[in-house]
XYZ file of C-alpha atoms in Angstrom:
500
model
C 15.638 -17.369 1.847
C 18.000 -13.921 1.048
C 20.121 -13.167 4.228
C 19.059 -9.663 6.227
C 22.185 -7.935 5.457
C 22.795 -7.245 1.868
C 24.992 -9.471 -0.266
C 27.493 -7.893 -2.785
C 26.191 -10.211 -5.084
C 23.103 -8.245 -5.683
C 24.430 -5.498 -7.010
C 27.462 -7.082 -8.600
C 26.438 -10.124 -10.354
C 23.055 -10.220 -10.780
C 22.312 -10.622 -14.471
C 18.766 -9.109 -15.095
C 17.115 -10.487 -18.424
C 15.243 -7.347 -18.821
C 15.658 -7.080 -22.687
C 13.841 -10.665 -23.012
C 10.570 -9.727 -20.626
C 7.885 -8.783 -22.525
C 4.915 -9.128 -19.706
C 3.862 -8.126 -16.276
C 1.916 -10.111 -13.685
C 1.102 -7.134 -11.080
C -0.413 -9.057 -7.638
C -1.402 -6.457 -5.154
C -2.602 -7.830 -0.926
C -5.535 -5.821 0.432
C -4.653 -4.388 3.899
C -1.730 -6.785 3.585
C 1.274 -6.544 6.088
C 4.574 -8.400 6.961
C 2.526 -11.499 8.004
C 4.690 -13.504 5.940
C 7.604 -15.386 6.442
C 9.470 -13.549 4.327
C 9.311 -11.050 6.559
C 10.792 -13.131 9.940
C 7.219 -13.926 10.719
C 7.648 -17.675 11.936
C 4.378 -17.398 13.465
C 2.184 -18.332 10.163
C 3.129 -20.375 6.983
C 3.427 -18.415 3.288
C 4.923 -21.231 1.047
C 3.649 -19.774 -2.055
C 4.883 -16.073 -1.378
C 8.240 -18.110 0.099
C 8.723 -19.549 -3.013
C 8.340 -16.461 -5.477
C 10.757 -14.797 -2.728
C 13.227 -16.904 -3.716
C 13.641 -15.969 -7.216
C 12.840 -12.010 -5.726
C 14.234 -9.327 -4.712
C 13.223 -8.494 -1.196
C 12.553 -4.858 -0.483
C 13.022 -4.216 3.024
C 12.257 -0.333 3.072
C 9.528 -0.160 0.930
C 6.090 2.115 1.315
C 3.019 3.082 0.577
C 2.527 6.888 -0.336
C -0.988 7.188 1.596
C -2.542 4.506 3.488
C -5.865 4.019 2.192
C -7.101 1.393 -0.425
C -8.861 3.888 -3.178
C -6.015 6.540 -2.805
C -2.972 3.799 -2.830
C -4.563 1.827 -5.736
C -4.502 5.154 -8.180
C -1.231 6.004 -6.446
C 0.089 2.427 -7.452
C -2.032 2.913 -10.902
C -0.916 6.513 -12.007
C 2.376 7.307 -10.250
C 0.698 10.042 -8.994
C 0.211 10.681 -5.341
C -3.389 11.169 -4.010
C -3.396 14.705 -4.642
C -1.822 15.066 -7.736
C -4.057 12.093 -9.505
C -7.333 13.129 -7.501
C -8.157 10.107 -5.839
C -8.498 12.318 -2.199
C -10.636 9.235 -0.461
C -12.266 6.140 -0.950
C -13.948 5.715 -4.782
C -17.353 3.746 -3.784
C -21.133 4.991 -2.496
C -20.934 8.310 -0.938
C -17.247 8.571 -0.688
C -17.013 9.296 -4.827
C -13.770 10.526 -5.111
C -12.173 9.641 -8.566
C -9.265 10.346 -10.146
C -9.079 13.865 -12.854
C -10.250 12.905 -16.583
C -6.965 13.967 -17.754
C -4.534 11.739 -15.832
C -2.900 9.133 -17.850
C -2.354 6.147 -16.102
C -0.582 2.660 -16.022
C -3.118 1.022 -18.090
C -4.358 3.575 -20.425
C -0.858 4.298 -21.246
C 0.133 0.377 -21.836
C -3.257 -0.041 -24.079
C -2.271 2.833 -26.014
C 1.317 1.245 -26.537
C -0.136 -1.711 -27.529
C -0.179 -3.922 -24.443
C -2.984 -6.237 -23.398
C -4.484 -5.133 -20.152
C -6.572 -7.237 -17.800
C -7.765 -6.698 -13.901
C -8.949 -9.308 -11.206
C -10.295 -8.646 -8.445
C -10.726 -5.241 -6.580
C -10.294 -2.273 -8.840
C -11.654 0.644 -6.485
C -10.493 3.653 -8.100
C -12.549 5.286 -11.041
C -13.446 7.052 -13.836
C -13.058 3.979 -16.103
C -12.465 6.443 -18.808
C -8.907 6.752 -17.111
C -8.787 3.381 -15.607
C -9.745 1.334 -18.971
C -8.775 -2.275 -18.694
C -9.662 -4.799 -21.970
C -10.029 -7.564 -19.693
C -11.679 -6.661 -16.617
C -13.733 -9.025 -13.472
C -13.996 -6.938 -10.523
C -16.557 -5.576 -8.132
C -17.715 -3.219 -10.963
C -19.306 -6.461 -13.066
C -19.175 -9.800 -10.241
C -18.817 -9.851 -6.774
C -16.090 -9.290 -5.209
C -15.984 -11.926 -2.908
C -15.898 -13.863 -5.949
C -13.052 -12.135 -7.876
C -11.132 -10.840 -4.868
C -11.511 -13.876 -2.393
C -12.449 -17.351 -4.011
C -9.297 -18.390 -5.471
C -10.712 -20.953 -7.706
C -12.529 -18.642 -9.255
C -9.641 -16.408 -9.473
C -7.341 -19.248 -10.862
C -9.976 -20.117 -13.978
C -10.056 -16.365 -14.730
C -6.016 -15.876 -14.619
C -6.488 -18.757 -17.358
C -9.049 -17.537 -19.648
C -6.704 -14.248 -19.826
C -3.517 -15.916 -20.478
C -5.250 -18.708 -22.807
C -6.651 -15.546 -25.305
C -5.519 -15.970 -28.779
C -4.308 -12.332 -28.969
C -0.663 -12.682 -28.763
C 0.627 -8.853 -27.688
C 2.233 -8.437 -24.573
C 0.186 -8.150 -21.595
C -0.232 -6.544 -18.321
C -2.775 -8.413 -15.778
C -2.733 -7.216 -12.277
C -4.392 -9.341 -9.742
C -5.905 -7.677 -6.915
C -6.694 -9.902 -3.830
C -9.486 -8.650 -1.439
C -7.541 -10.514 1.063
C -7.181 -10.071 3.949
C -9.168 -7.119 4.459
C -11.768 -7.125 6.777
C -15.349 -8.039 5.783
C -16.968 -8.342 9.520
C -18.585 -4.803 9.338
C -20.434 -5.741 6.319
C -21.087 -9.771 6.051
C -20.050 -10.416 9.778
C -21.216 -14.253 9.734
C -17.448 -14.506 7.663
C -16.268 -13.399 10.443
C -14.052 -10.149 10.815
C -11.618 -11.220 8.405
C -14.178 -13.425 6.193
C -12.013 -16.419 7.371
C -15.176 -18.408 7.098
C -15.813 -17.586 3.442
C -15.611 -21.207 1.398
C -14.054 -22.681 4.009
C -16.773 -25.715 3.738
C -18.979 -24.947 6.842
C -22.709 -24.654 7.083
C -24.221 -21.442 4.911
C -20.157 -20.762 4.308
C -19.688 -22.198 0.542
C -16.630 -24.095 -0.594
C -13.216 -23.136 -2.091
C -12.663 -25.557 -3.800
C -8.338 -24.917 -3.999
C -8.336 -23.166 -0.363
C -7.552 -25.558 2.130
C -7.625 -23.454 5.031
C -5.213 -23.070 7.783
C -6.116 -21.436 11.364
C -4.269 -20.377 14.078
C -4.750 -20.233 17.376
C -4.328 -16.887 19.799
C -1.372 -17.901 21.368
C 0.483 -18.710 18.229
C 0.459 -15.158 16.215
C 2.941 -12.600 16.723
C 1.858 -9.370 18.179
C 3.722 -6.294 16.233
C 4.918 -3.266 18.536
C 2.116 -1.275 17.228
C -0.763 -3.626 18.811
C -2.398 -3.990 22.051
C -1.348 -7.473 23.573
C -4.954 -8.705 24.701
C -6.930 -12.110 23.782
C -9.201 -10.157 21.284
C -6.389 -8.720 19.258
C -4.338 -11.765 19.343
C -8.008 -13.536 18.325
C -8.407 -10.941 15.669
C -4.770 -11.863 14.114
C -5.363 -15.118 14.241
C -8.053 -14.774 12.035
C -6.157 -12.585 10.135
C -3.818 -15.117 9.456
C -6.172 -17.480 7.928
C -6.760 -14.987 5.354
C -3.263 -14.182 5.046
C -3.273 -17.774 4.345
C -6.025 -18.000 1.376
C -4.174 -15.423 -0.302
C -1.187 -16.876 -0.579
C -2.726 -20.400 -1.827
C -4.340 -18.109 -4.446
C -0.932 -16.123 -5.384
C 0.605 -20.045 -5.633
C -2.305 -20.576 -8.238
C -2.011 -17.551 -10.298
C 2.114 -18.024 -10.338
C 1.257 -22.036 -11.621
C -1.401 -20.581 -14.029
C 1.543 -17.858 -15.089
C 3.759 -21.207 -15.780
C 1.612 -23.240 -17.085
C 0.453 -20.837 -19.887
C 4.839 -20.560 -20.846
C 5.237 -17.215 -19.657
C 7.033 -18.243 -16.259
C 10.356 -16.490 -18.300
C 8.824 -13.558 -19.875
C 7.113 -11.823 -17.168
C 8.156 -9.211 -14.439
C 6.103 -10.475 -11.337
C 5.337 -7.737 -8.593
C 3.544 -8.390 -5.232
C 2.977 -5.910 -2.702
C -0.210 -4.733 -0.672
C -1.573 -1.435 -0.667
C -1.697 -0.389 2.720
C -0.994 -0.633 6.264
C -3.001 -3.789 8.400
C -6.370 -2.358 9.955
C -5.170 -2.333 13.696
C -4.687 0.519 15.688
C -1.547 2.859 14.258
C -1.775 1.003 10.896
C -3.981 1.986 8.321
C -4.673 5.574 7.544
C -1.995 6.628 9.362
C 1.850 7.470 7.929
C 3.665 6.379 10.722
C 5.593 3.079 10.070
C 3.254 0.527 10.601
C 0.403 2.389 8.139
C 3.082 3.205 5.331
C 5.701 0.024 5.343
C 4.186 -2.318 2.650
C 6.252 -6.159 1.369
C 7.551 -5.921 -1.836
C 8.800 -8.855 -4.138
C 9.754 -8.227 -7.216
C 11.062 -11.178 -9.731
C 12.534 -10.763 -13.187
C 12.516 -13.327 -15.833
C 14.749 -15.749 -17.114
C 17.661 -16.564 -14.368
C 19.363 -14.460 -12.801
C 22.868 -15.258 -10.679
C 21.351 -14.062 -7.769
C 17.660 -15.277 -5.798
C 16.387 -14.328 -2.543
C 18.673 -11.358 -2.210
C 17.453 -8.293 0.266
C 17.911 -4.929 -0.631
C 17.919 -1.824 1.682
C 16.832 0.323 -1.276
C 14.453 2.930 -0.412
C 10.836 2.491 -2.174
C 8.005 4.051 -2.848
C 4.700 2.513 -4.534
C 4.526 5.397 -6.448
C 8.026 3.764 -8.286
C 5.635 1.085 -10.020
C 4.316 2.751 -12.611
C 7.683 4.342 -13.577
C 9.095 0.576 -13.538
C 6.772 -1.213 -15.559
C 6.944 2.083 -18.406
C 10.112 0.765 -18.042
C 10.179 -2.567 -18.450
C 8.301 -2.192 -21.718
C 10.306 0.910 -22.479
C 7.243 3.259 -22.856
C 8.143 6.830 -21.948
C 5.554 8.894 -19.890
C 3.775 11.603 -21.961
C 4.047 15.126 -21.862
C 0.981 16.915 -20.788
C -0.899 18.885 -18.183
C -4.241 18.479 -15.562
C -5.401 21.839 -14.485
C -2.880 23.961 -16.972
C -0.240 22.191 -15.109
C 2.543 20.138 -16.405
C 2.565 16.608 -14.942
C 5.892 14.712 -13.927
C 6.269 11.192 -12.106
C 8.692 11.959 -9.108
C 8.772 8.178 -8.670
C 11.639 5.716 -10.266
C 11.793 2.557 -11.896
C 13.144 0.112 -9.954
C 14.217 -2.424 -12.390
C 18.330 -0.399 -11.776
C 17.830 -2.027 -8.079
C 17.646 -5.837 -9.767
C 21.362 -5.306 -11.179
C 22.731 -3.320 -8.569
C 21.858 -1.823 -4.557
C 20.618 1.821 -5.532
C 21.672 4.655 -3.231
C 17.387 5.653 -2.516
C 16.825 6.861 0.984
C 13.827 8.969 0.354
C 10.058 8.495 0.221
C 7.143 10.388 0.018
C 3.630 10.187 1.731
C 0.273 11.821 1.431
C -3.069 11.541 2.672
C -6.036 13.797 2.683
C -9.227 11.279 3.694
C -10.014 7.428 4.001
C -13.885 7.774 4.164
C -15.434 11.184 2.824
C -16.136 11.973 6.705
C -11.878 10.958 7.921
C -11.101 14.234 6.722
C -7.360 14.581 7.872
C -4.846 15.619 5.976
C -0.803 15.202 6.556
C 2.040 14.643 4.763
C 5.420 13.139 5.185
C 8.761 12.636 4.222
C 11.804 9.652 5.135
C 14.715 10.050 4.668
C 17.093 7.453 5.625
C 16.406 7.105 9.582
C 14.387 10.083 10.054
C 10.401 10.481 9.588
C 8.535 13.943 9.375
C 5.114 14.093 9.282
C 2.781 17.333 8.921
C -0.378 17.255 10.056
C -2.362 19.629 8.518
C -5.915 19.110 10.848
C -4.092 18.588 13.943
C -6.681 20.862 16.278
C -8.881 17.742 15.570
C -8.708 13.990 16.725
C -7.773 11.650 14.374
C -10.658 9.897 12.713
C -11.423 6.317 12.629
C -12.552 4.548 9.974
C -15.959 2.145 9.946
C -14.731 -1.344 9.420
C -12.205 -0.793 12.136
C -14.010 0.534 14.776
C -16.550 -1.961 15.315
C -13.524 -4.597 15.290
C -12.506 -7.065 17.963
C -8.918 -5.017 18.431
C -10.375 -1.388 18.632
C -13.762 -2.021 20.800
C -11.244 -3.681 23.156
C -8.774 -0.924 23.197
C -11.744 0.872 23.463
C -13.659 -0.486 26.042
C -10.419 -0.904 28.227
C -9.165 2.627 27.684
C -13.482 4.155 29.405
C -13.163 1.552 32.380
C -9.842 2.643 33.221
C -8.423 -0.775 32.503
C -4.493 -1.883 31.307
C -4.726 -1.406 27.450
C -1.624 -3.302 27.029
C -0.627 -0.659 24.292
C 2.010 1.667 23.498
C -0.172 4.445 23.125
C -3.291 5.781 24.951
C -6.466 6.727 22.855
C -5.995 10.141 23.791
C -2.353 10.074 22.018
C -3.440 8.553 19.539
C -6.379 11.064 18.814
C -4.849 14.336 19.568
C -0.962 15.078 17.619
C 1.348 17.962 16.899
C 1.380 19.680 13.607
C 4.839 18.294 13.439
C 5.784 15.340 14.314
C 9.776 14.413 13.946
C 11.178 11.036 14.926
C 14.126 8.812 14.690
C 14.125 5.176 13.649
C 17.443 4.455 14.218
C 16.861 4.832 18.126
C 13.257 5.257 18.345
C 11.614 2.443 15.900
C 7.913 2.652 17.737
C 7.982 6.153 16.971
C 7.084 7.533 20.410
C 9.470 10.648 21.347
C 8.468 13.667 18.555
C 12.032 15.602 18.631
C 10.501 18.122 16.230
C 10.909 20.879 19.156
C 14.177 19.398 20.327
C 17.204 21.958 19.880
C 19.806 19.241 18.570
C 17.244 18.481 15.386
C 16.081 21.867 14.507
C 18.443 22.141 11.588
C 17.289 18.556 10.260
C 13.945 19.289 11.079
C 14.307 22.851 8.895
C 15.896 20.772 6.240
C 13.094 17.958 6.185
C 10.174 20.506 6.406
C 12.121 22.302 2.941
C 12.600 18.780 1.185
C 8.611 18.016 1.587
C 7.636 22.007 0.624
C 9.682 20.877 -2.501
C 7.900 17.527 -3.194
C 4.496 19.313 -2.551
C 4.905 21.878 -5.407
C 6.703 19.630 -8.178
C 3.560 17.137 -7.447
C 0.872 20.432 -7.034
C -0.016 19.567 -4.402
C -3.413 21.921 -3.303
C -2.840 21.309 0.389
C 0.751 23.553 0.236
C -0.182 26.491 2.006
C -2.406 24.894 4.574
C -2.797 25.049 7.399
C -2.018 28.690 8.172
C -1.985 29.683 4.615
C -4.107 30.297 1.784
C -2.766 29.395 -1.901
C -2.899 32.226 -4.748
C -0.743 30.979 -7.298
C -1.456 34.635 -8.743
C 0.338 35.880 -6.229
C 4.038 36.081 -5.395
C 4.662 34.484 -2.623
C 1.625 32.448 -3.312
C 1.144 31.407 -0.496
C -0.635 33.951 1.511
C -0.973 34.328 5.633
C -4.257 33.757 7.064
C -3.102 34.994 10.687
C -5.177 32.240 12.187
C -2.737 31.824 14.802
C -1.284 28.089 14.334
């Protein structure tokens, strides 16, 4: 595996073969984290994602731009943050937010260059009008335990698409419902659906999964979790799924081989959001935006394994795979308004260590009732997050709250008892508008320095670089919340004296 600190050789002698790739394999986690290896995570065993590591580059600052799975999925699938491309929430039953019928995105742009387009697994963004794929088994036609979780099933459906007779260049992302949780909705999987095909009673069979388990006292607790038997229970079973996952990404990569396209095709993997524990998902501190990132080019390069310190975003992959098939993004507008990716390809950071210390987050809902907006911008050490609804508690979301970890936390937190957290409920629910903090000597993100005297210019600077980001992406929020926006206007944005 890569060392932590960043060879030379990286960026000095690593000989890309971009001019001979002609495909990409896109394989996206669900609620995926660092449980990996790959990431220092001795605790659990990721062969498969070891083994595509090694021919990767490692991203070590890499993130989500909003931590939800419908937003982050038409983020990832448009270049387009959440409220730029539309996607505001989550895309199925009530929730019914969908991206605007005039976006263009990843795959409508590839089939209109000519490129073969196929989706497994979840899809969870909409309209299909904007999300067309030509080959397409998701929860929209099968089930997506099915499609998303059975990797036998996901194996023989990798091969149909690579064993078609049409011979253009294709694009087939591979979207894992793993590990998200399922024990809200078909709790007798369990609350990670570890028990799904694992061979027991009323469970069904995998036939490829061989399933690995873990016990409590084996997983490793991040910073950002209580330390109690039920979370360390509730990673454990995490970790199983974790597990299937990467048994199914070792099956698509042999499919990828098998077929002869092991040296023609850009692999990606990331995940989409941030775990679903308390301070990950939905939220845009550190532990709800940092996401894994592997990317491997064909044919074979110098270098294998390397780690980069490269700032990136997910909104970059679009932008790189345009790239890689050296498609240019059109011109055209969505409300009268001219639209621009403000992400980058990545494929400069396979030849060289790019100088990217920025990124970019945004989130407006999860579920159509998690109405909380913020935004955010990193840069280099230093987070800043607005939150625009910060009079309110922070919401939490369904499948979480009825989980192991948070009825704990809960539970603990109304009897008065040691949470074993680094944050009380009561934190946790109530913030500041702004919320300022250092990495570099505060990693858990704890002391807010937006009031403190020694930051303010940083802090003015940081609040001007994400006013900036909000109006080349439209954003509709960029007034709120003491502000009302009449682009008529000048300034547009217009006082509401509401006293925040």
């Amino acid at each position: 595996m890569g060392s932590q600190g960043v060879s030379a050789c990286v960026w000095l002698l690593c000989a890309v073969l971009v001019a001979d790739g002609k495909n990409v394999l896109l394989i996206i986690g669900d609620d995926a984290g660092f449980e990996s290896d790959v990431y220092n995570n001795t605790a659990i065993q990721t062969p498969h994602l070891r083994e595509l590591a090694k021919r990767s580059l490692i991203f070590k600052n890499a993130f989500t731009s909003v931590s939800s799975c419908s937003p982050s999925r038409g983020a990832i699938l448009t270049g387009l943050p959440q409220h730029q491309n539309g996607i505001y929430g989550l895309h199925q039953d009530v929730h019914h937010f969908n991206s605007f019928d005039d976006v263009r995105s990843l795959p409508l742009l590839l089939s209109q260059a000519g490129i073969r387009t196929g989706i497994i697994g979840k899809k969870h963004v909409g309209p299909e009008t904007v999300y067309p794929f030509d080959f397409a088994y998701t929860e929209e036609n099968s089930s997506v335990l099915q499609v998303g979780r059975n990797i036998t099933r996901i194996k023989l459906l990798v091969r149909k698409f690579l064993q078609s007779k049409d011979q253009r260049p294709f694009f087939l992302y591979v979207a894992f419902h793993d590990p998200h949780r399922c024990g809200h909705s078909q709790p007798q999987y369990g609350p990670f659906c570890e028990k799904f095909g694992n061979g027991e009673p009323g469970m069904g069979r995998i036939p490829d999964w061989t399933p690995q388990y873990y016990t409590p006292e084996q997983v490793q607790v991040p910073y950002f979790i209580p330390d109690t038997p039920s979370a360390r229970a509730d990673l454990a079973a995490q970790y199983t799924t974790i597990g299937r996952m990467d048994q199914g990404i070792g099956l698509v990569l042999d499919e990828l081989r098998s077929a002869g396209h092991d040296n023609d095709t850009l692999v990606i993997f990331s995940s989409d959001n941030g775990i679903p524990f308390p301070n990950g998902r939905t939220n845009l501190y550190w532990s709800g935006r940092a996401e894994p990132l592997l990317i491997s080019s064909p044919g074979q390069p110098r270098c294998r394994g390397e780690v980069s310190q490269s700032f990136a975003s997910l909104l970059d992959i679009t932008p790189t795979i345009l790239d890689w098939f050296s498609i240019p993004y059109p011109d055209y507008k969505v409300f009268g308004k001219s639209v621009t990716l403000t992400g980058k390809s990545l494929l400069p950071a396979l030849e060289a260590e790019q100088p990217w210390t920025t990124v970019y987050g945004s989130q407006s809902h999860h579920e159509i009732t998690m109405y909380y907006p913020m935004r955010s911008v990193q840069h280099m050490q230093y987070l800043l997050i607005h939150n625009l609804n910060f009079k309110m508690p922070f919401p939490i979301d369904q499948d979480f709250y009825v989980s192991p970890t948070f009825q704990d936390l809960l539970n603990r937190t109304i009897s008065g008892r040691p949470t074993n957290w680094f944050k009380t409920l009561h934190s946790y629910y109530l913030r500041d508008r702004w919320e300022l903090y250092d990495r570099s000597k505060d990693p858990s993100e704890v002391k807010n320095i937006a009031g403190d005297p020694g930051y303010h210019d940083l802090f003015l600077t940081m609040q001007e670089m994400l006013r900036k980001w909000q109006w080349e992406t439209s954003d509709p929020w960029i007034c709120a919340p003491d502000g009302v926006l009449e682009e008529k206007l000048d300034p547009p944005c217009r006082p509401l004296h509401n006293e925040l």
